[in-house]
Coordinates of C-alpha atoms in Angstrom, one line a residue:
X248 CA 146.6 -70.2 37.6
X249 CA 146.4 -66.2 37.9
X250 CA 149.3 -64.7 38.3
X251 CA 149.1 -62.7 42.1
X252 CA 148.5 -58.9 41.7
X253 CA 151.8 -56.4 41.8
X254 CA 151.6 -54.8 44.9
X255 CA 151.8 -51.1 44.0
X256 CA 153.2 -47.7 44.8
X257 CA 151.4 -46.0 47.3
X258 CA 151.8 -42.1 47.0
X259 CA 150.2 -40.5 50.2
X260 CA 149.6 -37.1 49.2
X261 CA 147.5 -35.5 46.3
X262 CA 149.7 -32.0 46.5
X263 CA 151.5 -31.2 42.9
X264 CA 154.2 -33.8 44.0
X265 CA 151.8 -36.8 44.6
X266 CA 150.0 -36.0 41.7
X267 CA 152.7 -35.6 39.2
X268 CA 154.5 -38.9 40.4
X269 CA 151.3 -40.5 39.9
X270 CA 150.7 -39.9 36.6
X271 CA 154.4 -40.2 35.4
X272 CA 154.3 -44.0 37.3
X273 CA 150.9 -44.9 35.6
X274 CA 151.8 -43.9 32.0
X275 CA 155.2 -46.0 32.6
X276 CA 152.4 -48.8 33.4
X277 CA 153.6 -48.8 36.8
X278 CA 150.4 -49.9 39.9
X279 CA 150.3 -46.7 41.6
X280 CA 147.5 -46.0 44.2
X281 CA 147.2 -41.9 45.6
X282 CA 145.8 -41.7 48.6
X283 CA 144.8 -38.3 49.7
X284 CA 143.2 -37.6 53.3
X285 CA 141.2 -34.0 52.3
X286 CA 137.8 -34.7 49.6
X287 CA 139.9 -32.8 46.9
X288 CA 143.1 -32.8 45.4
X289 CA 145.6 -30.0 44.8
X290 CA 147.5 -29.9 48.5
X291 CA 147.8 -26.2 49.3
X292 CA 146.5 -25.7 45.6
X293 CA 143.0 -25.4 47.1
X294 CA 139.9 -23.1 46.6
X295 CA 137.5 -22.3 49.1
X296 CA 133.5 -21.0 49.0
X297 CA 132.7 -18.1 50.9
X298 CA 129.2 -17.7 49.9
X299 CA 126.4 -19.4 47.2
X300 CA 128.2 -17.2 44.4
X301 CA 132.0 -18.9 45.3
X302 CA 130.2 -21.9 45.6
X303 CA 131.3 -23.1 42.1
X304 CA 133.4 -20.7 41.4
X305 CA 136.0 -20.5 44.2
X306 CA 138.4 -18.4 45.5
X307 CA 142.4 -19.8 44.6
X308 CA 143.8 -19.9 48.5
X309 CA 146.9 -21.0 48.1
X310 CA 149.4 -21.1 44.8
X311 CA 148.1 -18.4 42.5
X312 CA 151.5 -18.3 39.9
X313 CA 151.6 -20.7 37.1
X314 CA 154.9 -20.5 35.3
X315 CA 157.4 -22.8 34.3
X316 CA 155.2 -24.2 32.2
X317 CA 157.8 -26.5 30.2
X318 CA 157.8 -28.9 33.3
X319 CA 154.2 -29.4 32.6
X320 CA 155.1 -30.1 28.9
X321 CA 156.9 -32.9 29.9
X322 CA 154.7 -34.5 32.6
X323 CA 151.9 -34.3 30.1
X324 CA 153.7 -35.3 27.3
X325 CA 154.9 -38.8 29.3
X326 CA 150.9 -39.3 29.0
X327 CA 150.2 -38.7 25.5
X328 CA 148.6 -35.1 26.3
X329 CA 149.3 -31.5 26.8
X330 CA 148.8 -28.8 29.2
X331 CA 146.8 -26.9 26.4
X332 CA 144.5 -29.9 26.0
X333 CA 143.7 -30.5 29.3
X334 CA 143.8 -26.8 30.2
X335 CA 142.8 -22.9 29.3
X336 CA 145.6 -21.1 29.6
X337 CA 146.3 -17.5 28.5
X338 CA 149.6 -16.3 29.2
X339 CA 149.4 -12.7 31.1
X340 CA 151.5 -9.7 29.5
X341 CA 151.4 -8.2 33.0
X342 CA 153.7 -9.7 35.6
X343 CA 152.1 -7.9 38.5
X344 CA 151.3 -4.6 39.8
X345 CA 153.1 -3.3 42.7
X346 CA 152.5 -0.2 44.7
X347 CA 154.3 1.9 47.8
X348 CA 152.9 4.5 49.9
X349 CA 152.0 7.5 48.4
X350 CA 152.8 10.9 49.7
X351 CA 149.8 12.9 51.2
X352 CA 148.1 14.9 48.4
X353 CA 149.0 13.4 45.5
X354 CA 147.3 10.3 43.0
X355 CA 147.9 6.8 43.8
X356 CA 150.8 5.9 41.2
X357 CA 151.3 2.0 40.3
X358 CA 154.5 0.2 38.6
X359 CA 153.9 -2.6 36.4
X360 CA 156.4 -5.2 35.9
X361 CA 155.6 -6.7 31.9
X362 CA 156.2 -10.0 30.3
X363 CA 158.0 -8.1 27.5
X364 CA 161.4 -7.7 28.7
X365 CA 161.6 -4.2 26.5
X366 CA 158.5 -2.9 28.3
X367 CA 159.5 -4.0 31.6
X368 CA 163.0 -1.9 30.9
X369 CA 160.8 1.6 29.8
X370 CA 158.4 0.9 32.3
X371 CA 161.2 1.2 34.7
X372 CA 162.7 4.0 32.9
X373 CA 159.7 6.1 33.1
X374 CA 158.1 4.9 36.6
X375 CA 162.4 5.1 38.2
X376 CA 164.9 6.7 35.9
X377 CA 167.4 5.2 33.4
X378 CA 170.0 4.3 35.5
X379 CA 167.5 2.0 37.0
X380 CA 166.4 0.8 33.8
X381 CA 170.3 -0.2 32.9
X382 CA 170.4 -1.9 35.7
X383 CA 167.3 -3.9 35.1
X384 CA 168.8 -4.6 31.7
X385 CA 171.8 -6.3 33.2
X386 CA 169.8 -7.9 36.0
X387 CA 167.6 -9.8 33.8
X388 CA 171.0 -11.0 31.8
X389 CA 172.5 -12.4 34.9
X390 CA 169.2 -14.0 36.3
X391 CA 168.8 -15.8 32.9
X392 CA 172.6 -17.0 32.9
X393 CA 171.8 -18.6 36.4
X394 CA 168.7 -19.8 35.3
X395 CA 170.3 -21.3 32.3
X396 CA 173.0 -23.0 34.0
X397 CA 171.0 -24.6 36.9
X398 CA 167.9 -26.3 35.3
X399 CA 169.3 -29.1 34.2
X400 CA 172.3 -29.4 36.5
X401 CA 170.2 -28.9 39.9
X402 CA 166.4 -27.8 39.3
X403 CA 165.6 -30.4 36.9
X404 CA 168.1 -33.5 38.5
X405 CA 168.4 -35.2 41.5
X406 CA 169.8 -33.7 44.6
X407 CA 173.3 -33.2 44.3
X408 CA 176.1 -32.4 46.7
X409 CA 178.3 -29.0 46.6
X410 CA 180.8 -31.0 44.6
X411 CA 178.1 -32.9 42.7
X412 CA 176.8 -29.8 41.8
X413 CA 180.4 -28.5 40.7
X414 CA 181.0 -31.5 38.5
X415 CA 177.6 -31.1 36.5
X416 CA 178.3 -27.4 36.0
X417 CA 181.7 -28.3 35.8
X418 CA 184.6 -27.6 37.4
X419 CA 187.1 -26.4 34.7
X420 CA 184.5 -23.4 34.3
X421 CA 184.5 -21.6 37.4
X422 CA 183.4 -18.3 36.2
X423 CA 179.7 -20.6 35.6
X424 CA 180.0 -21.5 39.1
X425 CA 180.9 -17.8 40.3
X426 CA 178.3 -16.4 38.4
X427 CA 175.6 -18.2 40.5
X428 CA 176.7 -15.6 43.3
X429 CA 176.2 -18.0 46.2
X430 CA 178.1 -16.2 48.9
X431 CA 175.8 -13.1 48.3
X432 CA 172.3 -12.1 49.8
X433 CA 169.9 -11.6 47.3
X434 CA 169.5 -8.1 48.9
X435 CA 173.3 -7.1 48.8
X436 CA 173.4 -8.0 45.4
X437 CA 170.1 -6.3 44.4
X438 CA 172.3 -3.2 45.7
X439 CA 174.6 -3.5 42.7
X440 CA 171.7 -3.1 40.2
X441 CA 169.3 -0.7 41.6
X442 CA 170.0 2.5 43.4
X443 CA 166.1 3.0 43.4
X444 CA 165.7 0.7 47.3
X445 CA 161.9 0.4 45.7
X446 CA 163.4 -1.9 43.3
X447 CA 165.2 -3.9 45.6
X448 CA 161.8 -4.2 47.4
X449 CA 160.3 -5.5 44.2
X450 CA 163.0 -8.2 42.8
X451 CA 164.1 -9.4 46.6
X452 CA 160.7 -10.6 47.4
X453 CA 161.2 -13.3 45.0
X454 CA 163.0 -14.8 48.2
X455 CA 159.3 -15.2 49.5
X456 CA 158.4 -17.5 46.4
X457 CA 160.0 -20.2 48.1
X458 CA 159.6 -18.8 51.8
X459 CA 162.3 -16.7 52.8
X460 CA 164.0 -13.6 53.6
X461 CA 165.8 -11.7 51.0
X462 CA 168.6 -10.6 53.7
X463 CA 169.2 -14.2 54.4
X464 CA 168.7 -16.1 50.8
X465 CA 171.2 -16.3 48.5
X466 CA 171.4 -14.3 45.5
X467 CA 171.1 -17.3 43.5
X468 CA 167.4 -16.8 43.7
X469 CA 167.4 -13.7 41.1
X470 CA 166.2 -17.1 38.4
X471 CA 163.5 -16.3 39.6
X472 CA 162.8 -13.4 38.3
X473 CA 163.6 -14.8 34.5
X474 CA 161.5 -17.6 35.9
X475 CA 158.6 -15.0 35.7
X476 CA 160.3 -13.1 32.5
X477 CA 159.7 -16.1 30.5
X478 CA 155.9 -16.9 31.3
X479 CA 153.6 -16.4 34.2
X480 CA 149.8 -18.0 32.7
X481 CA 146.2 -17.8 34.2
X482 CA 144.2 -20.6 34.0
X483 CA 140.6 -20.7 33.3
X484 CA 138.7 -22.3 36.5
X485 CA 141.4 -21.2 38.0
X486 CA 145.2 -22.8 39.9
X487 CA 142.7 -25.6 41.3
X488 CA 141.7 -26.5 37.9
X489 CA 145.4 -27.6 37.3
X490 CA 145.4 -29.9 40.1
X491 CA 142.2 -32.3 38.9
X492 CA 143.1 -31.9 35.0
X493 CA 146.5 -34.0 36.9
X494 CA 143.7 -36.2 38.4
X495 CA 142.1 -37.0 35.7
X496 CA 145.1 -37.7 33.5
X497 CA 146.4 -39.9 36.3
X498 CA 143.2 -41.9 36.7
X499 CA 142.6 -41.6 32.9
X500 CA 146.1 -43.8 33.1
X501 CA 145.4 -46.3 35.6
X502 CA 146.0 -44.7 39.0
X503 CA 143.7 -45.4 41.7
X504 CA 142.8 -42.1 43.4
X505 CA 141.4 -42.2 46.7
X506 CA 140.7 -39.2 48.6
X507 CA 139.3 -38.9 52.6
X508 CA 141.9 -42.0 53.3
X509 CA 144.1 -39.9 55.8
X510 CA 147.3 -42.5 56.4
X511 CA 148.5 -43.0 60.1
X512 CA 151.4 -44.8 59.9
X513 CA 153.8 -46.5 57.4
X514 CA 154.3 -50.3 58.2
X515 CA 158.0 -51.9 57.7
X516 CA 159.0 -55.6 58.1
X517 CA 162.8 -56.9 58.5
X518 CA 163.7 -53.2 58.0
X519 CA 161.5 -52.3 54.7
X520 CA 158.6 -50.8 53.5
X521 CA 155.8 -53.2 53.3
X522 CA 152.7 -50.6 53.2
X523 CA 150.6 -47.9 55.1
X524 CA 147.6 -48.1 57.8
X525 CA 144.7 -45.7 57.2
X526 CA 142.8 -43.7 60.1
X527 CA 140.0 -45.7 59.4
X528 CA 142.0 -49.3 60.3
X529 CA 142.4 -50.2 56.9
X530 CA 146.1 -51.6 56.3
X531 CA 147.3 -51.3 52.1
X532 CA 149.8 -53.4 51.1
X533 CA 152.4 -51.4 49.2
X534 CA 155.7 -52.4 47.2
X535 CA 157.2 -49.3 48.1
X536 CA 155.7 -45.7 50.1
X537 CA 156.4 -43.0 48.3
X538 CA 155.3 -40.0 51.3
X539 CA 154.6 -36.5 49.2
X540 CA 153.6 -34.6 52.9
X541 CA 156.1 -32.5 54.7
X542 CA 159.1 -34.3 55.7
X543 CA 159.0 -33.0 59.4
X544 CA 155.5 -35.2 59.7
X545 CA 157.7 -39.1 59.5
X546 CA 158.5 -38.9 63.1
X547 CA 158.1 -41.8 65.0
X548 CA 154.7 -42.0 65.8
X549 CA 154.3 -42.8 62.2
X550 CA 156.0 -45.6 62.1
X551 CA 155.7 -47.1 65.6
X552 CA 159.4 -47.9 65.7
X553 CA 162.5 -46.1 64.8
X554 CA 161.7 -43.1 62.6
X555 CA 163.6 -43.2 59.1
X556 CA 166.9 -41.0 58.8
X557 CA 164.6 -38.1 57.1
X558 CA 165.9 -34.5 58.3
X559 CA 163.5 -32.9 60.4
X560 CA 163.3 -29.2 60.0
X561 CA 163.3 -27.5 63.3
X562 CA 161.1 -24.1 64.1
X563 CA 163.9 -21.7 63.5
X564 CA 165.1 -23.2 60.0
X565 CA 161.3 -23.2 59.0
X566 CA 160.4 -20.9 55.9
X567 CA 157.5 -18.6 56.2
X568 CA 153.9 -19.1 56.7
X569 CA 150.7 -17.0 56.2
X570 CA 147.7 -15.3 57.4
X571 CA 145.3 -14.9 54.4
X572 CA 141.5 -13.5 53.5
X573 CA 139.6 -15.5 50.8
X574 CA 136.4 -13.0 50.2
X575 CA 134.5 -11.9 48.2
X576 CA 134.8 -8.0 48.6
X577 CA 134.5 -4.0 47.3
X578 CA 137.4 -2.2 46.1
X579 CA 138.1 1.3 45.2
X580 CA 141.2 3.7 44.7
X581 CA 144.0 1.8 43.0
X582 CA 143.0 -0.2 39.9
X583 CA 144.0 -3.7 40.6
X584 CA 145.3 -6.1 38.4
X585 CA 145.4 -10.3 38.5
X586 CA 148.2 -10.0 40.8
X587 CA 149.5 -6.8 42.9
X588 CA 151.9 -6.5 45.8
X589 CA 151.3 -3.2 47.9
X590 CA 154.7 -3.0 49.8
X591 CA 155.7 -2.2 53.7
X592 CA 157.6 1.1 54.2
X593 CA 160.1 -0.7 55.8
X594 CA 160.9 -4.1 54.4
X595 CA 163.8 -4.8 56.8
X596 CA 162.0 -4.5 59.8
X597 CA 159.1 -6.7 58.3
X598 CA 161.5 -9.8 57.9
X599 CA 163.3 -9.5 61.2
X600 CA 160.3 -9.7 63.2
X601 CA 159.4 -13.0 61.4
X602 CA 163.1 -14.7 61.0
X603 CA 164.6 -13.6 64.6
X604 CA 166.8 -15.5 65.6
X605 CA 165.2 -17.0 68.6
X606 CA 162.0 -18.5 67.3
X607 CA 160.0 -18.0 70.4
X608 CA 160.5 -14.3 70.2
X609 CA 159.2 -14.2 66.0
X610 CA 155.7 -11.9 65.3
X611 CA 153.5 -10.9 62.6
X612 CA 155.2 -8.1 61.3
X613 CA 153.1 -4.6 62.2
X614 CA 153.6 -3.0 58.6
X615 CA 153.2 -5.8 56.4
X616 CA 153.5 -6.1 52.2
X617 CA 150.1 -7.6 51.1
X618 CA 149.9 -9.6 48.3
X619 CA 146.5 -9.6 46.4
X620 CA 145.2 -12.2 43.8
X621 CA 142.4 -10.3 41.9
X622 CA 140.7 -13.6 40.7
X623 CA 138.3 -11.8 37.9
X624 CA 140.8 -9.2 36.6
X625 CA 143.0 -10.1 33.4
X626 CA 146.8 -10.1 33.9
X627 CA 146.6 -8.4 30.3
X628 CA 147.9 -4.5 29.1
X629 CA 144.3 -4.6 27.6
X630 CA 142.2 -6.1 29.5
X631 CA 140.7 -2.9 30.8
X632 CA 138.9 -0.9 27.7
X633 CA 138.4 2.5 28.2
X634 CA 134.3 1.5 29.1
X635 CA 135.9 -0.4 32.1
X636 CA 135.3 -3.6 30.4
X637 CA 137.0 -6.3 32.7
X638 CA 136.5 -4.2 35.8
X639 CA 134.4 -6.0 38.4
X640 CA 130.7 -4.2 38.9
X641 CA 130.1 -5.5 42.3
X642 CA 132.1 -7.6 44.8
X643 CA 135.3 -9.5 43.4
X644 CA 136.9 -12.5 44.3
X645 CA 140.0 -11.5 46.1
X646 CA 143.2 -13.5 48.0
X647 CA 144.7 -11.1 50.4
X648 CA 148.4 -12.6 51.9
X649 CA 150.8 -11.5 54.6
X650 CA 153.7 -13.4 55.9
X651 CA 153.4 -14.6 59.0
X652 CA 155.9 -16.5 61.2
X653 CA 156.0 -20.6 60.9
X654 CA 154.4 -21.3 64.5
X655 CA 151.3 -23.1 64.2
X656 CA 152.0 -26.3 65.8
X657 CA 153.3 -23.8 69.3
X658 CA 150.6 -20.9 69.1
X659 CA 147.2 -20.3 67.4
X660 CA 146.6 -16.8 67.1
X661 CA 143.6 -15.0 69.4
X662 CA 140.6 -13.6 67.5
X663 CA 142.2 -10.1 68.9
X664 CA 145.5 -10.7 67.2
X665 CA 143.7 -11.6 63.7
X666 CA 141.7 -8.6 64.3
X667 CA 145.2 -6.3 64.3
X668 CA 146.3 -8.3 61.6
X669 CA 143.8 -7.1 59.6
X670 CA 144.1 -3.6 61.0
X671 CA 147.6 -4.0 59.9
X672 CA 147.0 -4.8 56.7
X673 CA 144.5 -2.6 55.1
X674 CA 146.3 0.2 56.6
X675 CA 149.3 -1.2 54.1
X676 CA 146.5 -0.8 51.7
X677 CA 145.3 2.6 52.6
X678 CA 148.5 4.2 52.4
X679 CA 149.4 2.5 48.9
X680 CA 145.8 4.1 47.7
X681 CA 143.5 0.9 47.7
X682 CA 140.4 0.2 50.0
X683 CA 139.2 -2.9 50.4
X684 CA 135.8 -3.6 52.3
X685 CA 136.0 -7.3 53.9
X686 CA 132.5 -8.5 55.3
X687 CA 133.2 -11.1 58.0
X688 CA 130.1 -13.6 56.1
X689 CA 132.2 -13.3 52.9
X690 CA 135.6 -14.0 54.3
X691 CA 137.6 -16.6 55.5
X692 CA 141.2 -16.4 57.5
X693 CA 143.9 -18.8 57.4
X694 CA 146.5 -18.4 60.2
X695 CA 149.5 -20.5 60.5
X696 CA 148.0 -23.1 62.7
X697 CA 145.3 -24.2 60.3
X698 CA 147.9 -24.5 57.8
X699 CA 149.7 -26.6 60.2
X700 CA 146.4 -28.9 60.7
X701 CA 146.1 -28.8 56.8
X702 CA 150.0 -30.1 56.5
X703 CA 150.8 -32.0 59.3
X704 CA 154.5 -31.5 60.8
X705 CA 154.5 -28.5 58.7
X706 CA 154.3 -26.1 62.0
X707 CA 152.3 -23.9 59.1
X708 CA 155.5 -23.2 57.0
X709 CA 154.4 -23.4 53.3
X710 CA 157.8 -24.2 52.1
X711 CA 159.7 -26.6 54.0
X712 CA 162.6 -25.6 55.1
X713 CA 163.8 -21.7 54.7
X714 CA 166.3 -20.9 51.7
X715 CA 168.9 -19.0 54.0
X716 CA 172.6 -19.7 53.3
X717 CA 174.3 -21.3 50.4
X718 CA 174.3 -24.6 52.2
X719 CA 170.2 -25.0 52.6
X720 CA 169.3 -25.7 49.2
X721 CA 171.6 -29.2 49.6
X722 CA 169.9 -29.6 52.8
X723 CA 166.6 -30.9 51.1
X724 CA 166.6 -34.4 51.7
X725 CA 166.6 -36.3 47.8
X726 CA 163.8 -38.6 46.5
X727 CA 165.6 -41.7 48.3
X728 CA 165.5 -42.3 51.8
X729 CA 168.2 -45.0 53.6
X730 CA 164.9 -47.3 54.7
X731 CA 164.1 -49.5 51.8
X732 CA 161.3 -48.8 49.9
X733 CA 160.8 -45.4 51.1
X734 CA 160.6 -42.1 48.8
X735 CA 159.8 -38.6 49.5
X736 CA 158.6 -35.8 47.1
X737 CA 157.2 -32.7 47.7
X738 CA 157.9 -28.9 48.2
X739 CA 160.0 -30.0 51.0
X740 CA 162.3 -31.9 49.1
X741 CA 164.2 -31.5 46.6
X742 CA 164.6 -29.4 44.3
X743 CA 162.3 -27.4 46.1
X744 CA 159.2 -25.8 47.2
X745 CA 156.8 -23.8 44.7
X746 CA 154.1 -25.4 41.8
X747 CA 156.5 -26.5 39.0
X748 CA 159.2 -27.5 41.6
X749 CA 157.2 -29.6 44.0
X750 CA 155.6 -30.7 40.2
X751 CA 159.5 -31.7 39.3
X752 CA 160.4 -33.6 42.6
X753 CA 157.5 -36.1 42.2
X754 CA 158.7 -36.9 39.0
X755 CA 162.1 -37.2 39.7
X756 CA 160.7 -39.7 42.5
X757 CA 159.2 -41.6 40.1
X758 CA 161.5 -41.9 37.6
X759 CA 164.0 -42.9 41.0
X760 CA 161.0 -45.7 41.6
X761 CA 161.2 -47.0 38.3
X762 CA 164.8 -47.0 37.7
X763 CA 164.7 -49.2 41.3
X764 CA 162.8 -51.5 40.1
X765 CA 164.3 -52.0 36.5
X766 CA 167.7 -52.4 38.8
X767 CA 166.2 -54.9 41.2

């Protein structure tokens, strides 16, 4: 007589974390099925058409940085591959390009930040002036340290507590712990290397990589910037490309993948998991639910009972959201670069309007920084030969980002307020010396509340919950949830939000599954 089918994992979710915890459970022969509600996978790792010529060739919309590329060693490497097999990748010896407003009458000037740590220090020599460049010296010494001493204790391991986090550092070394500069802004300590505030501008909006304020985060997130230091790579086909090589591998592996199955509601008997109910009516058995979506979605309508102890992230501890234009579009003036930030004039006033205090009262800032992803220029020193080889002829494939307050699920913004949005922003880019001609058939704008519809429970906040205070990185709910057979991944959960770390906390889920199930 045959044996009865293993019921299997079911992973709802085909973001970074889904996909990485399916592959890790199918190489460790585990049943795994993905279920995915959108016809592609990737989560906010998406591309989108604008016109015929984007229609295989699309334009990144979401994640556009690909570093930390030793995570995707290891997930590959636990199924018999590599991210160079799977994947064209060509690591960028520019960081990015970043530009202020120029005073009247003069050429626009740009600062470029380099892989190469020596040409990042005489770039900032000659762009600033030495002190500057000393103090990027010592900066990028102290971000490494941090770096160093959090990967394995807290990036790389499961959640910990204060004192958890003490112990694996350990506690007869306090100058370790110290050196992680908790109690500080990432601002206020940005003071003590830079006198230039352009600088500060620069290094403190790595507090947006994982949603938040740099007058509110700790200065714990300067790893970041040795994050970058040690590897930012494009891909070829671009950030989506990443997310169905993890597909493939997965399926290649054993993982059923099922895409347009949007589940409704997670099913429990006698107080555990016992599998998921599909929009469509279809109910899937499931030995255990591992949910990769934003935490803030398992409310009680998904479970049509008593919702599981899951912390639910209210609107004013959200992290930011985003308006964006994915076009196709002219540029002239400043010579972009893969990516460029073209910053506000005045940075505080940009991040108050979008963290104050009372959520209700939160806006699009006026003068916003603009990120832009220049899709067909090379993140290389030289890329661009002196016969403008690289440079696009005609219209380019572009990803133009503000930050925007997390209020999608309260307030959809008018076609007026889009319009000043975009006002807004390519005045930023006019006064930092770059025009940039949007044609309404070749673009498409994402406010927060389609990001909100896109990531349900999210309210549009790309990150989970904001980084602000020394205490919110433990808030992130772990891979194990009190309701049996329940497990959460994704970026918001621990360790974090962000492509490698969302990448890391599905396969710390799995490896949490599979130790479960060894144990029971």
């Amino acid at each position: 007589m045959l044996a009865k089918p293993e019921k299997p994992t079911v992973v709802v979710g085909a973001g970074m974390a889904g996909l990485s915890a399916a592959m890790a459970l199918a190489a460790a022969g585990e049943p795994v099925t993905l279920l995915e509600m959108q016809t592609y996978p990737g989560g906010k790792m998406r591309q989108l058409a604008v016109d015929e010529a984007t229609q295989h060739r699309g334009i990144d919309s979401g994640p556009t940085v690909f570093t930390m590329k030793w995570v995707f060693e290891r997930l590959f490497a636990a199924c018999d591959t590599t991210p160079e097999r799977e994947l064209t990748l060509t690591k960028a010896d520019i960081l990015a390009r970043h530009a202020w407003q120029q005073p009247s009458n003069t050429e626009s000037s740009t600062f470029d930040l380099f892989a190469d740590e020596k040409a990042s220090i005489d770039s900032v020599g000659r762009f600033f002036d030495a002190e500057n460049a000393k103090g990027f010296e010592r900066f990028s010494k102290d971000a490494a340290t941090i770096f160093d001493t959090l990967r394995d204790t807290f990036i790389a391991a499961p959640r910990p507590s204060p004192i958890g986090l003490g112990r694996r550092v350990g506690l007869g070394q306090p100058s370790k712990l110290f050196a992680l500069r908790p109690f500080s802004t990432l601002w206020g300590a940005l003071g003590d290397y830079f006198p230039d505030p352009r600088l500060r501008q620069l290094f403190g909006r790595y507090a947006t990589y994982v949603g938040s304020s740099p007058y509110l985060a700790p200065a714990t997130l300067m790893l970041i910037a040795h994050v970058e230091q040690t590897g930012v790579w494009t891909i070829d086909g671009g950030m989506h490309a990443l997310a169905k090589a993890m597909r493939r591998v997965a399926k290649a592996h054993g993982a059923n993948i099922r895409e347009t199955s949007r589940v409704t509601q997670i099913e429990t008997e006698f107080g555990a998991v016992t599998g998921v109910r599909l929009a469509n009516g279809e109910r899937i058995d499931a030995a255990r639910v591992l949910w990769c979506g934003d935490v803030s979605a398992l409310t009680r309508d998904m479970f049509g009972e008593r919702a599981p102890s899951v912390p639910f992230v209210k609107e004013q501890k959200r992290s930011l959201s985003a308006i964006t234009w994915s076009a196709r579009a002219k540029t002239s003036g400043m010579e972009l670069d893969h990516h460029n930030v073209l910053f506000s004039n005045d940075y505080k006033a940009e991040f108050d309007s979008i963290f104050r205090r009372n959520a209700a009262h939160r806006q699009v800032p006026q003068d916003p920084t603009v990120y832009i992803c220049a899709q067909d220029r090379h993140a290389t020193s030289d890329a661009m030969g002196s016969d403008g080889a690289g440079t696009p002829q005609d219209r380019e494939r572009l990803l133009c980002l503000i930050n925007a307050p997390a209020f999608g699920d309260r307030r959809t913004l008018t076609p007026e307020e889009l319009a000043t949005c975009q006002t807004n922003m390519q005045a930023r880019l006019q006064a930092c010396g770059l025009t940039v001609e949007l044609e309404p058939a070749q673009t498409i704008i994402t406010q927060p509340s389609d990001f909100n519809t896109l990531f349900p429970g999210s309210g549009g906040a790309l990150y989970g919950r904001a980084s602000h205070g020394w205490t919110a990185s433990f808030a992130r709910p772990g891979s194990k949830t009190k309701l049996p057979g329940l497990y959460l991944a994704g970026g918001s959960v621990h360790p974090g939000a962000g492509v490698p770390m969302a990448t890391l906390s599905g396969m710390l889920a799995a490896q949490q599954i599979i130790e479960d199930r060894v144990s029971t």
